[in-house]
CSV table of C-alpha atoms in Angstrom, one decimal:
chain,number,residue,atom,x,y,z
A,1,MET,CA,-23.0,-61.6,36.5
A,2,SER,CA,-24.0,-63.2,33.3
A,3,GLN,CA,-25.5,-66.2,35.0
A,4,THR,CA,-27.5,-64.0,37.4
A,5,HIS,CA,-28.8,-61.9,34.4
A,6,THR,CA,-29.8,-65.1,32.6
A,7,ALA,CA,-31.5,-66.5,35.7
A,8,ARG,CA,-33.5,-63.2,36.2
A,9,ARG,CA,-34.4,-63.3,32.5
A,10,GLY,CA,-35.6,-66.9,32.8
A,11,LEU,CA,-37.8,-65.8,35.7
A,12,ARG,CA,-39.3,-63.0,33.7
A,13,LEU,CA,-40.1,-65.0,30.5
A,14,PRO,CA,-42.7,-67.3,32.2
A,15,GLY,CA,-44.4,-64.2,33.7
A,16,ARG,CA,-44.5,-62.6,30.3
A,17,ARG,CA,-45.9,-65.7,28.7
A,18,ILE,CA,-48.6,-66.0,31.3
A,19,VAL,CA,-49.6,-62.4,30.7
A,20,LEU,CA,-49.6,-63.0,27.0
A,21,TYR,CA,-51.7,-66.2,27.3
A,22,VAL,CA,-54.2,-64.4,29.6
A,23,ALA,CA,-54.5,-61.6,27.2
A,24,LEU,CA,-55.0,-64.0,24.3
A,25,ALA,CA,-57.6,-65.9,26.3
A,26,VAL,CA,-59.5,-62.6,27.0
A,27,VAL,CA,-59.4,-61.6,23.3
A,28,VAL,CA,-60.7,-65.1,22.3
A,29,LEU,CA,-63.5,-65.0,24.8
A,30,TRP,CA,-64.4,-61.5,23.9
A,31,THR,CA,-64.6,-62.2,20.1
A,32,VAL,CA,-65.6,-65.9,19.9
A,33,VAL,CA,-68.1,-66.4,22.7
A,34,PRO,CA,-70.7,-63.9,21.6
A,35,VAL,CA,-70.7,-65.4,18.0
A,36,ALA,CA,-70.7,-69.0,19.3
A,37,TRP,CA,-73.6,-68.2,21.8
A,38,MET,CA,-75.6,-66.6,18.9
A,39,ALA,CA,-75.1,-69.7,16.8
A,40,ILE,CA,-76.1,-72.0,19.7
A,41,SER,CA,-79.2,-69.9,20.6
A,42,SER,CA,-80.4,-70.1,17.0
A,43,LEU,CA,-80.8,-73.8,17.6
A,44,LYS,CA,-83.0,-73.4,20.7
A,45,ASN,CA,-86.7,-73.2,21.0
A,46,PRO,CA,-88.2,-69.8,22.3
A,47,ALA,CA,-88.4,-70.9,25.9
A,48,ASP,CA,-84.7,-72.0,26.0
A,49,VAL,CA,-83.6,-68.8,24.3
A,50,LEU,CA,-85.3,-66.6,26.9
A,51,SER,CA,-84.2,-68.7,29.8
A,52,ARG,CA,-82.4,-66.6,32.5
A,53,THR,CA,-80.1,-69.6,33.2
A,54,PRO,CA,-77.7,-70.2,30.2
A,55,LEU,CA,-78.5,-73.6,28.9
A,56,LEU,CA,-76.0,-75.9,27.0
A,57,ASP,CA,-78.1,-79.0,27.5
A,58,PHE,CA,-81.1,-78.6,25.2
A,59,SER,CA,-82.8,-80.3,22.3
A,60,PRO,CA,-81.6,-78.7,19.0
A,61,THR,CA,-84.2,-77.5,16.6
A,62,MET,CA,-84.1,-76.0,13.1
A,63,ALA,CA,-87.5,-74.3,13.5
A,64,ASN,CA,-85.9,-70.8,13.6
A,65,TYR,CA,-84.1,-71.4,10.3
A,66,ALA,CA,-87.2,-73.0,8.8
A,67,GLY,CA,-89.3,-69.9,9.8
A,68,LEU,CA,-86.8,-67.6,8.0
A,69,PHE,CA,-86.8,-69.5,4.7
A,70,SER,CA,-90.5,-70.4,4.5
A,71,GLY,CA,-93.6,-68.3,3.8
A,72,GLY,CA,-94.1,-65.4,1.5
A,73,ASN,CA,-91.4,-63.3,3.1
A,74,SER,CA,-88.6,-65.8,2.6
A,75,LEU,CA,-85.0,-64.8,3.5
A,76,LEU,CA,-83.8,-66.0,0.1
A,77,THR,CA,-84.8,-62.6,-1.4
A,78,TYR,CA,-82.7,-60.8,1.1
A,79,VAL,CA,-79.8,-63.2,0.6
A,80,ARG,CA,-79.9,-62.6,-3.1
A,81,SER,CA,-79.9,-58.8,-2.6
A,82,SER,CA,-76.9,-59.0,-0.2
A,83,VAL,CA,-74.9,-61.2,-2.5
A,84,LEU,CA,-75.5,-59.0,-5.6
A,85,ALA,CA,-75.0,-55.6,-3.9
A,86,ALA,CA,-71.9,-56.7,-1.9
A,87,GLY,CA,-70.4,-58.9,-4.6
A,88,ILE,CA,-70.7,-56.4,-7.5
A,89,SER,CA,-69.5,-53.4,-5.4
A,90,THR,CA,-66.5,-55.4,-4.1
A,91,ILE,CA,-65.5,-56.6,-7.6
A,92,LEU,CA,-65.7,-53.0,-9.0
A,93,ALA,CA,-63.9,-51.5,-6.0
A,94,THR,CA,-61.1,-54.0,-6.2
A,95,VAL,CA,-60.6,-53.8,-10.0
A,96,LEU,CA,-60.8,-50.0,-10.1
A,97,GLY,CA,-58.9,-49.5,-6.9
A,98,SER,CA,-56.0,-51.7,-8.2
A,99,LEU,CA,-55.8,-49.8,-11.5
A,100,ALA,CA,-56.0,-46.4,-9.8
A,101,GLY,CA,-53.6,-47.5,-7.1
A,102,TYR,CA,-51.1,-48.8,-9.6
A,103,GLY,CA,-51.3,-45.6,-11.7
A,104,LEU,CA,-50.8,-43.5,-8.5
A,105,ALA,CA,-47.9,-45.5,-7.3
A,106,ARG,CA,-46.0,-45.5,-10.6
A,107,SER,CA,-46.7,-41.9,-11.5
A,108,ARG,CA,-44.0,-39.3,-10.9
A,109,TRP,CA,-45.3,-35.8,-10.3
A,110,ARG,CA,-45.4,-33.4,-7.4
A,111,GLY,CA,-48.4,-33.5,-5.3
A,112,LYS,CA,-49.4,-37.1,-5.7
A,113,ARG,CA,-49.0,-37.6,-1.9
A,114,HIS,CA,-51.6,-34.9,-1.4
A,115,LEU,CA,-53.9,-36.5,-3.9
A,116,ALA,CA,-53.5,-39.9,-2.2
A,117,PHE,CA,-54.4,-38.3,1.2
A,118,TRP,CA,-57.4,-36.5,-0.3
A,119,ILE,CA,-58.6,-39.8,-1.7
A,120,ILE,CA,-58.5,-41.5,1.6
A,121,SER,CA,-59.9,-38.5,3.4
A,122,THR,CA,-63.2,-38.9,1.5
A,123,ARG,CA,-63.5,-42.3,3.3
A,124,MET,CA,-63.4,-40.6,6.6
A,125,VAL,CA,-66.7,-38.7,6.0
A,126,PRO,CA,-69.5,-40.1,8.2
A,127,ILE,CA,-72.1,-42.1,6.3
A,128,ALA,CA,-74.8,-39.8,7.6
A,129,ALA,CA,-73.2,-36.9,5.8
A,130,VAL,CA,-73.4,-38.5,2.4
A,131,ILE,CA,-76.8,-40.2,2.6
A,132,LEU,CA,-78.8,-37.1,1.7
A,133,PRO,CA,-76.7,-36.1,-1.4
A,134,LEU,CA,-76.7,-39.7,-2.6
A,135,TYR,CA,-80.5,-40.0,-2.0
A,136,ILE,CA,-81.1,-36.9,-4.1
A,137,GLY,CA,-78.8,-38.2,-6.9
A,138,PHE,CA,-80.4,-41.7,-6.8
A,139,THR,CA,-83.9,-40.2,-6.9
A,140,TYR,CA,-82.9,-38.1,-10.0
A,141,LEU,CA,-81.5,-41.2,-11.7
A,142,HIS,CA,-84.5,-43.4,-10.6
A,143,LEU,CA,-82.2,-45.8,-8.7
A,144,ILE,CA,-84.0,-45.7,-5.3
A,145,ASN,CA,-85.3,-49.2,-4.3
A,146,SER,CA,-82.8,-50.9,-6.6
A,147,ILE,CA,-79.7,-53.0,-6.2
A,148,TRP,CA,-77.7,-50.5,-8.2
A,149,ALA,CA,-78.3,-47.7,-5.6
A,150,LEU,CA,-76.6,-49.9,-3.0
A,151,VAL,CA,-73.8,-50.9,-5.5
A,152,VAL,CA,-73.0,-47.2,-6.2
A,153,ALA,CA,-73.3,-46.3,-2.5
A,154,TYR,CA,-70.9,-49.1,-1.4
A,155,LEU,CA,-68.5,-48.2,-4.2
A,156,SER,CA,-68.4,-44.6,-3.2
A,157,PHE,CA,-67.1,-45.7,0.2
A,158,ASN,CA,-65.0,-48.7,-0.7
A,159,LEU,CA,-63.2,-47.3,-3.8
A,160,PRO,CA,-61.1,-44.6,-1.9
A,161,PHE,CA,-60.2,-47.3,0.6
A,162,ALA,CA,-59.2,-49.7,-2.1
A,163,ILE,CA,-57.1,-47.1,-4.0
A,164,TRP,CA,-55.2,-46.2,-0.8
A,165,ILE,CA,-54.4,-49.8,0.1
A,166,MET,CA,-53.4,-50.9,-3.4
A,167,ASN,CA,-51.3,-47.7,-3.9
A,168,ALA,CA,-49.3,-48.7,-0.8
A,169,PHE,CA,-48.8,-52.3,-2.1
A,170,PHE,CA,-47.7,-51.3,-5.5
A,171,ALA,CA,-45.4,-48.6,-4.1
A,172,ASP,CA,-43.6,-51.3,-2.1
A,173,LEU,CA,-43.1,-53.5,-5.2
A,174,PRO,CA,-39.6,-53.1,-6.6
A,175,GLN,CA,-39.8,-51.4,-10.0
A,176,GLY,CA,-36.7,-53.3,-11.2
A,177,ILE,CA,-38.9,-56.4,-11.8
A,178,GLU,CA,-41.3,-54.4,-14.0
A,179,GLU,CA,-38.5,-52.7,-15.9
A,180,ALA,CA,-37.0,-56.2,-16.7
A,181,ALA,CA,-40.4,-57.2,-18.1
A,182,ARG,CA,-40.5,-54.0,-20.2
A,183,VAL,CA,-37.0,-54.8,-21.6
A,184,ASP,CA,-38.4,-58.2,-22.6
A,185,GLY,CA,-41.1,-56.6,-24.6
A,186,ALA,CA,-44.1,-56.3,-22.3
A,187,ASN,CA,-46.2,-53.2,-22.6
A,188,ARG,CA,-47.5,-51.2,-19.6
A,189,PHE,CA,-50.8,-53.2,-19.3
A,190,GLN,CA,-49.0,-56.6,-19.6
A,191,THR,CA,-46.5,-55.5,-16.9
A,192,PHE,CA,-49.4,-54.6,-14.6
A,193,TYR,CA,-51.5,-57.7,-15.3
A,194,ARG,CA,-48.7,-60.3,-15.5
A,195,ILE,CA,-46.1,-58.9,-13.0
A,196,ALA,CA,-47.6,-56.4,-10.6
A,197,VAL,CA,-51.0,-58.2,-10.0
A,198,PRO,CA,-49.6,-61.7,-9.1
A,199,LEU,CA,-47.0,-60.2,-6.8
A,200,THR,CA,-49.6,-58.1,-4.9
A,201,LYS,CA,-52.1,-60.9,-4.6
A,202,PRO,CA,-52.2,-60.7,-0.7
A,203,GLY,CA,-53.0,-57.0,-1.0
A,204,ILE,CA,-55.8,-57.6,-3.6
A,205,VAL,CA,-57.4,-60.3,-1.5
A,206,THR,CA,-57.1,-58.2,1.7
A,207,THR,CA,-58.7,-55.2,-0.1
A,208,ALA,CA,-61.5,-57.4,-1.5
A,209,ILE,CA,-62.3,-58.9,1.9
A,210,LEU,CA,-62.4,-55.6,3.7
A,211,CYS,CA,-64.6,-54.1,1.1
A,212,LEU,CA,-66.9,-57.1,1.1
A,213,VAL,CA,-67.2,-57.1,4.9
A,214,PHE,CA,-68.3,-53.4,4.9
A,215,ALA,CA,-70.8,-53.9,2.1
A,216,TRP,CA,-72.2,-57.2,3.6
A,217,ASN,CA,-72.8,-55.7,7.0
A,218,ASP,CA,-74.0,-52.3,6.0
A,219,TYR,CA,-77.3,-51.2,7.4
A,220,ALA,CA,-77.4,-47.4,7.0
A,221,PHE,CA,-77.2,-47.4,3.2
A,222,ALA,CA,-79.4,-50.5,2.8
A,223,VAL,CA,-82.3,-49.2,5.0
A,224,THR,CA,-82.3,-45.8,3.1
A,225,PHE,CA,-81.9,-46.8,-0.5
A,226,SER,CA,-83.3,-50.3,-0.8
A,227,GLY,CA,-86.9,-51.4,-1.3
A,228,PRO,CA,-89.0,-54.5,-0.9
A,229,GLY,CA,-87.2,-56.3,-3.8
A,230,SER,CA,-83.7,-55.1,-2.9
A,231,ALA,CA,-83.5,-55.1,0.9
A,232,THR,CA,-80.5,-56.9,2.3
A,233,LEU,CA,-79.9,-59.2,5.3
A,234,PRO,CA,-79.3,-56.5,7.9
A,235,VAL,CA,-82.6,-54.9,6.9
A,236,ALA,CA,-84.3,-58.2,7.3
A,237,ALA,CA,-82.8,-58.6,10.8
A,238,SER,CA,-84.1,-55.2,11.8
A,239,GLN,CA,-87.6,-56.2,10.8
A,240,LEU,CA,-87.6,-58.9,13.6
A,241,ILE,CA,-87.5,-56.1,16.2
A,242,THR,CA,-91.0,-54.7,16.5
A,243,GLN,CA,-93.0,-52.7,19.0
A,244,THR,CA,-94.8,-56.0,20.0
A,245,GLY,CA,-91.6,-57.8,20.9
A,246,VAL,CA,-88.4,-59.3,19.5
A,247,ASN,CA,-88.3,-62.8,17.9
A,248,TRP,CA,-84.9,-63.7,19.5
A,249,GLY,CA,-84.9,-67.2,18.0
A,250,GLN,CA,-85.1,-66.0,14.4
A,251,LEU,CA,-82.9,-63.0,15.2
A,252,THR,CA,-80.1,-65.2,16.3
A,253,ALA,CA,-80.7,-67.5,13.3
A,254,ILE,CA,-80.5,-64.6,10.8
A,255,GLY,CA,-77.4,-63.3,12.6
A,256,THR,CA,-75.8,-66.7,12.1
A,257,VAL,CA,-76.8,-66.6,8.4
A,258,VAL,CA,-75.2,-63.1,8.0
A,259,ALA,CA,-71.9,-64.0,9.9
A,260,LEU,CA,-71.4,-67.5,8.5
A,261,PRO,CA,-70.3,-66.5,4.9
A,262,MET,CA,-67.8,-64.0,6.2
A,263,VAL,CA,-66.3,-66.6,8.6
A,264,VAL,CA,-66.0,-69.2,5.8
A,265,ILE,CA,-64.5,-66.7,3.3
A,266,GLY,CA,-62.1,-65.4,6.0
A,267,LEU,CA,-60.9,-69.0,6.8
A,268,ALA,CA,-60.5,-69.8,3.1
A,269,VAL,CA,-58.2,-66.9,2.4
A,270,ARG,CA,-56.6,-66.5,5.8
A,271,LYS,CA,-53.1,-67.0,4.5
A,272,TYR,CA,-53.5,-64.0,2.1
A,273,LEU,CA,-55.2,-62.0,4.9
A,274,VAL,CA,-52.3,-62.6,7.3
A,275,ARG,CA,-49.7,-61.7,4.6
A,276,GLY,CA,-51.6,-58.6,3.5
A,277,LEU,CA,-52.3,-57.2,6.9
A,278,THR,CA,-48.8,-57.9,8.1
A,279,LEU,CA,-47.1,-56.2,5.1
A,280,GLY,CA,-48.1,-52.9,6.6
A,281,ALA,CA,-50.1,-51.9,3.6
A,282,VAL,CA,-53.2,-50.8,5.6
A,283,THR,CA,-51.1,-48.2,7.3
A,284,GLY,CA,-50.5,-46.4,4.0
A,285,GLU,CA,-47.3,-45.1,2.6
């Protein structure tokens, strides 16, 4: 009986593996092929990009990239704006989110779960619903067409998300470790900085990366609040789509420029991302 069961199980395992491999292959094709095709197309001349027959045998050219970074409307201005807006908002969201999440996780009072849910519920509001109030506020503060308008807008969306994630990470951290540090003479801030922060490094990195991706790829806030000197890369990409046509060569090149930094950063911190996302922190308490 046992041998029969083992034999049937042995027959099922290859079938499950085949289904798993097929599913993984579909996911890889679905996620990797469009990005790879975009990067390949950015190296083609206009005739090859618009060819109805997909071409892999072509003469590579950097003309599309040269067109983006030359002339009076150089892409460097947009790169600078994206780096400043996304970088500053991500740093602020991660630092403030860690402090608020730690305080929320270590506080003991009734109703803190309701407060935590209210914080994350503000992140569920559609961007279109907050654009008008933010626009009125930025106009009053003379922030329209500046980098700081984008920083505040990204922070308003990323901070609740960062607090929610870091609250879950700190809540899972055994308090006995911190109590031992307190017995050794560490104050509350030293316990947070020297004990809690190093032990939740995967959560901090995960939070920072998710906030950075949202800010880096945002278009709605950028096209509403930025001006000629503060427009970001997604806005620059949209300017290549006009009523007279689409510059597909430069559009694929700018898409590659936008995607490449996130891919490099993701690969550089992938071990922290895997640990952070598999700890279940993104699911909340």
